[in-house]
Amino acid sequence: NDVMGSPGLSSSTAIMNLPQAWTKGYRGSGQTIAVVDTGVMASHQMFLASGGSKVLNGACFGTDGYGFDGRLYASFCPNKDALGDSPSGTANAGEPPKNTAACPAGGWYGECDHGTHVASIAAGRSLISAGVNLQGVAPDASIYPVNVFSYHMGHSIYFRNDVLVAMNHLVGLTVPGINPATVNMSFSGATYTELSCPNSGSAHVAH
């Protein structure tokens, strides 16, 4: 069974016939994509092609509590409130954590870059100066990041309550000029149920 290659943004968009859609003007202009994930690095070169970052100031909803693996997880939302959250309007609320207690490898890599990766696929567009020509599915759309993950030394999980409050936040969003047309949640569920592990999935902070 020969190895053929790995998926990449340079080929996947062509397979989906997106260049034809782009030439007809379907590039996501005026639209906002909410990325509910580990946060999005606004300064990444995939978001700077228009001169300023297309990543809007988002929100963060985390939990200080035990995960299903027995680890004690913490919210690294910036300037978090009593619930462990950074509501919309909090500076850098949608950024991934840079704290080394969350992401030991340089304070950024590991499981903390997933939201940036996903947002690049959804709406990224590389700087020409970067020497590459990559575009996401909707390269002219804006990105509204919502971080719903809590962290323990390079491990990240999401709590049910944090995802629910994030979705309620998006439904009731009243920030002028931000009306997400699409919500992307690119993460999986845990392989347990509350019936078999009654204490595992309980959030220690109620929203």
CSV table of C-alpha atoms in Angstrom, one decimal:
chain,number,residue,atom,x,y,z
A,1,ASN,CA,0.0,0.0,0.0
A,2,ASP,CA,2.0,2.9,-1.3
A,3,VAL,CA,2.0,6.3,0.4
A,4,MET,CA,0.5,8.8,-1.9
A,5,GLY,CA,0.7,12.0,0.1
A,6,SER,CA,-1.1,14.1,2.7
A,7,PRO,CA,-3.9,16.6,2.4
A,8,GLY,CA,-3.0,20.3,1.9
A,9,LEU,CA,-4.8,23.6,1.4
A,10,SER,CA,-3.0,24.0,-2.0
A,11,SER,CA,-4.8,20.9,-3.4
A,12,SER,CA,-8.0,20.5,-1.3
A,13,THR,CA,-9.6,23.8,-2.5
A,14,ALA,CA,-9.1,22.8,-6.1
A,15,ILE,CA,-10.7,19.4,-5.5
A,16,MET,CA,-13.7,21.2,-4.2
A,17,ASN,CA,-13.8,23.4,-7.4
A,18,LEU,CA,-13.4,26.5,-5.3
A,19,PRO,CA,-11.3,28.4,-7.8
A,20,GLN,CA,-14.3,28.5,-10.1
A,21,ALA,CA,-16.5,29.9,-7.3
A,22,TRP,CA,-13.9,32.5,-6.4
A,23,THR,CA,-13.6,33.8,-10.0
A,24,LYS,CA,-17.4,34.3,-9.9
A,25,GLY,CA,-17.2,36.4,-6.8
A,26,TYR,CA,-18.1,33.8,-4.2
A,27,ARG,CA,-15.3,34.6,-1.8
A,28,GLY,CA,-17.2,35.3,1.5
A,29,SER,CA,-16.9,39.0,1.3
A,30,GLY,CA,-19.1,40.7,4.0
A,31,GLN,CA,-19.5,37.4,5.9
A,32,THR,CA,-18.3,36.3,9.3
A,33,ILE,CA,-17.3,32.7,10.2
A,34,ALA,CA,-17.4,31.9,13.9
A,35,VAL,CA,-14.7,29.4,14.8
A,36,VAL,CA,-15.4,27.6,18.1
A,37,ASP,CA,-12.1,26.0,19.0
A,38,THR,CA,-8.9,26.6,20.8
A,39,GLY,CA,-8.7,30.3,19.8
A,40,VAL,CA,-7.2,31.9,16.7
A,41,MET,CA,-3.9,33.7,16.5
A,42,ALA,CA,-4.8,37.0,14.9
A,43,SER,CA,-1.3,37.9,13.9
A,44,HIS,CA,-0.7,34.8,11.8
A,45,GLN,CA,0.3,35.7,8.2
A,46,MET,CA,-2.8,33.8,6.8
A,47,PHE,CA,-5.0,36.5,8.2
A,48,LEU,CA,-3.1,39.6,7.3
A,49,ALA,CA,-3.5,39.8,3.5
A,50,SER,CA,-5.9,42.7,3.6
A,51,GLY,CA,-3.4,44.9,5.5
A,52,GLY,CA,-4.9,44.3,9.0
A,53,SER,CA,-6.0,41.1,10.6
A,54,LYS,CA,-9.3,39.6,9.5
A,55,VAL,CA,-9.7,38.0,12.9
A,56,LEU,CA,-12.1,39.9,15.0
A,57,ASN,CA,-11.9,40.2,18.8
A,58,GLY,CA,-13.8,37.1,20.0
A,59,ALA,CA,-14.7,35.5,23.3
A,60,CYS,CA,-13.5,32.8,25.6
A,61,PHE,CA,-15.4,30.3,27.8
A,62,GLY,CA,-13.4,28.0,30.0
A,63,THR,CA,-13.7,25.9,33.1
A,64,ASP,CA,-11.4,25.3,36.1
A,65,GLY,CA,-12.3,21.7,36.9
A,66,TYR,CA,-11.5,18.0,36.5
A,67,GLY,CA,-11.7,16.3,33.1
A,68,PHE,CA,-12.8,12.8,32.3
A,69,ASP,CA,-9.1,11.8,32.4
A,70,GLY,CA,-8.7,12.8,36.0
A,71,ARG,CA,-6.5,15.9,35.3
A,72,LEU,CA,-7.3,19.2,36.8
A,73,TYR,CA,-7.9,21.6,33.9
A,74,ALA,CA,-7.8,25.4,33.9
A,75,SER,CA,-9.3,28.2,31.9
A,76,PHE,CA,-6.6,30.5,30.4
A,77,CYS,CA,-9.1,33.1,29.2
A,78,PRO,CA,-7.5,36.5,29.5
A,79,ASN,CA,-8.8,38.7,32.4
A,80,LYS,CA,-11.3,36.0,33.1
A,81,ASP,CA,-14.3,36.6,35.2
A,82,ALA,CA,-15.6,34.5,38.2
A,83,LEU,CA,-16.9,31.8,35.7
A,84,GLY,CA,-13.5,31.5,34.0
A,85,ASP,CA,-14.7,33.4,30.9
A,86,SER,CA,-13.7,36.4,28.8
A,87,PRO,CA,-16.9,37.8,27.2
A,88,SER,CA,-16.9,39.6,23.9
A,89,GLY,CA,-15.0,42.9,24.2
A,90,THR,CA,-12.3,41.5,26.4
A,91,ALA,CA,-8.9,42.2,24.9
A,92,ASN,CA,-7.4,39.1,23.2
A,93,ALA,CA,-10.4,37.0,24.2
A,94,GLY,CA,-10.3,34.9,21.1
A,95,GLU,CA,-6.5,34.3,21.1
A,96,PRO,CA,-5.1,30.8,22.0
A,97,PRO,CA,-3.3,30.7,25.3
A,98,LYS,CA,0.3,31.7,25.3
A,99,ASN,CA,0.9,30.5,28.9
A,100,THR,CA,3.4,27.7,29.1
A,101,ALA,CA,1.3,25.9,31.7
A,102,ALA,CA,-1.3,25.4,28.9
A,103,CYS,CA,1.1,24.8,25.9
A,104,PRO,CA,4.6,23.9,27.1
A,105,ALA,CA,6.3,23.7,23.7
A,106,GLY,CA,7.1,27.4,23.3
A,107,GLY,CA,3.9,28.5,24.9
A,108,TRP,CA,2.0,28.2,21.6
A,109,TYR,CA,2.3,24.8,19.9
A,110,GLY,CA,0.8,21.5,20.9
A,111,GLU,CA,-3.0,21.4,21.1
A,112,CYS,CA,-3.2,25.2,21.2
A,113,ASP,CA,-2.8,25.8,17.5
A,114,HIS,CA,-5.8,23.8,16.3
A,115,GLY,CA,-8.2,26.8,16.1
A,116,THR,CA,-5.7,28.8,14.0
A,117,HIS,CA,-5.3,25.9,11.6
A,118,VAL,CA,-9.1,25.5,11.2
A,119,ALA,CA,-9.6,29.2,10.7
A,120,SER,CA,-6.9,29.3,8.0
A,121,ILE,CA,-8.8,26.6,6.1
A,122,ALA,CA,-12.1,28.4,6.5
A,123,ALA,CA,-11.1,31.9,5.6
A,124,GLY,CA,-7.3,32.3,5.5
A,125,ARG,CA,-5.4,34.0,2.7
A,126,SER,CA,-1.6,34.1,2.8
A,127,LEU,CA,0.5,37.2,2.4
A,128,ILE,CA,2.2,37.4,-1.0
A,129,SER,CA,5.4,38.3,0.8
A,130,ALA,CA,5.3,34.9,2.4
A,131,GLY,CA,6.2,33.3,-0.9
A,132,VAL,CA,3.1,31.1,-1.1
A,133,ASN,CA,-0.3,31.5,-2.5
A,134,LEU,CA,-2.8,29.8,-0.2
A,135,GLN,CA,-6.5,30.6,0.2
A,136,GLY,CA,-9.1,29.1,2.5
A,137,VAL,CA,-12.7,28.2,1.4
A,138,ALA,CA,-14.0,31.8,1.9
A,139,PRO,CA,-10.8,34.0,1.7
A,140,ASP,CA,-12.6,37.3,2.0
A,141,ALA,CA,-14.6,36.4,5.1
A,142,SER,CA,-13.9,37.6,8.6
A,143,ILE,CA,-13.3,35.3,11.5
A,144,TYR,CA,-14.9,35.5,15.0
A,145,PRO,CA,-12.9,33.2,17.3
A,146,VAL,CA,-14.4,31.6,20.4
A,147,ASN,CA,-12.1,29.6,22.6
A,148,VAL,CA,-13.9,26.9,24.6
A,149,PHE,CA,-11.0,24.8,25.7
A,150,SER,CA,-9.4,24.3,29.1
A,151,TYR,CA,-5.9,23.1,29.6
A,152,HIS,CA,-3.5,21.0,31.6
A,153,MET,CA,0.2,20.9,30.5
A,154,GLY,CA,-0.3,20.4,26.8
A,155,HIS,CA,-3.6,18.6,27.1
A,156,SER,CA,-6.8,20.3,26.2
A,157,ILE,CA,-10.5,19.4,26.6
A,158,TYR,CA,-13.8,21.2,26.4
A,159,PHE,CA,-16.6,21.1,28.9
A,160,ARG,CA,-20.2,20.8,27.8
A,161,ASN,CA,-21.3,24.0,29.6
A,162,ASP,CA,-18.6,26.0,27.8
A,163,VAL,CA,-19.7,24.9,24.4
A,164,LEU,CA,-23.4,25.6,25.3
A,165,VAL,CA,-22.7,29.1,26.6
A,166,ALA,CA,-20.5,29.8,23.5
A,167,MET,CA,-23.4,28.8,21.2
A,168,ASN,CA,-25.8,31.0,23.2
A,169,HIS,CA,-23.3,33.8,23.0
A,170,LEU,CA,-23.2,33.5,19.2
A,171,VAL,CA,-27.0,33.4,18.9
A,172,GLY,CA,-27.4,36.5,21.0
A,173,LEU,CA,-24.4,38.4,19.7
A,174,THR,CA,-25.2,42.1,19.4
A,175,VAL,CA,-21.8,43.5,18.4
A,176,PRO,CA,-22.3,45.9,15.5
A,177,GLY,CA,-21.1,44.5,12.2
A,178,ILE,CA,-20.7,40.9,13.5
A,179,ASN,CA,-23.4,38.5,12.5
A,180,PRO,CA,-21.8,35.0,12.0
A,181,ALA,CA,-23.2,33.3,8.9
A,182,THR,CA,-21.5,30.0,9.8
A,183,VAL,CA,-20.3,28.4,13.0
A,184,ASN,CA,-17.5,25.9,12.7
A,185,MET,CA,-16.8,23.4,15.5
A,186,SER,CA,-14.1,21.1,14.5
A,187,PHE,CA,-13.7,18.9,17.5
A,188,SER,CA,-14.8,15.4,18.6
A,189,GLY,CA,-16.7,14.1,21.6
A,190,ALA,CA,-15.4,12.0,24.4
A,191,THR,CA,-15.9,8.2,24.4
A,192,TYR,CA,-17.8,8.0,27.6
A,193,THR,CA,-21.3,8.6,28.8
A,194,GLU,CA,-22.5,10.2,32.0
A,195,LEU,CA,-24.3,6.9,32.9
A,196,SER,CA,-21.0,5.0,33.0
A,197,CYS,CA,-18.9,7.9,34.4
A,198,PRO,CA,-21.3,10.0,36.4
A,199,ASN,CA,-18.6,12.4,37.8
A,200,SER,CA,-16.3,12.6,34.8
A,201,GLY,CA,-18.2,15.2,32.7
A,202,SER,CA,-19.4,17.5,35.4
A,203,ALA,CA,-18.2,21.0,35.1
A,204,HIS,CA,-17.0,22.5,38.3
A,205,VAL,CA,-18.1,26.0,37.3
A,206,ALA,CA,-21.7,26.5,36.3
A,207,HIS,CA,-22.7,29.0,33.6
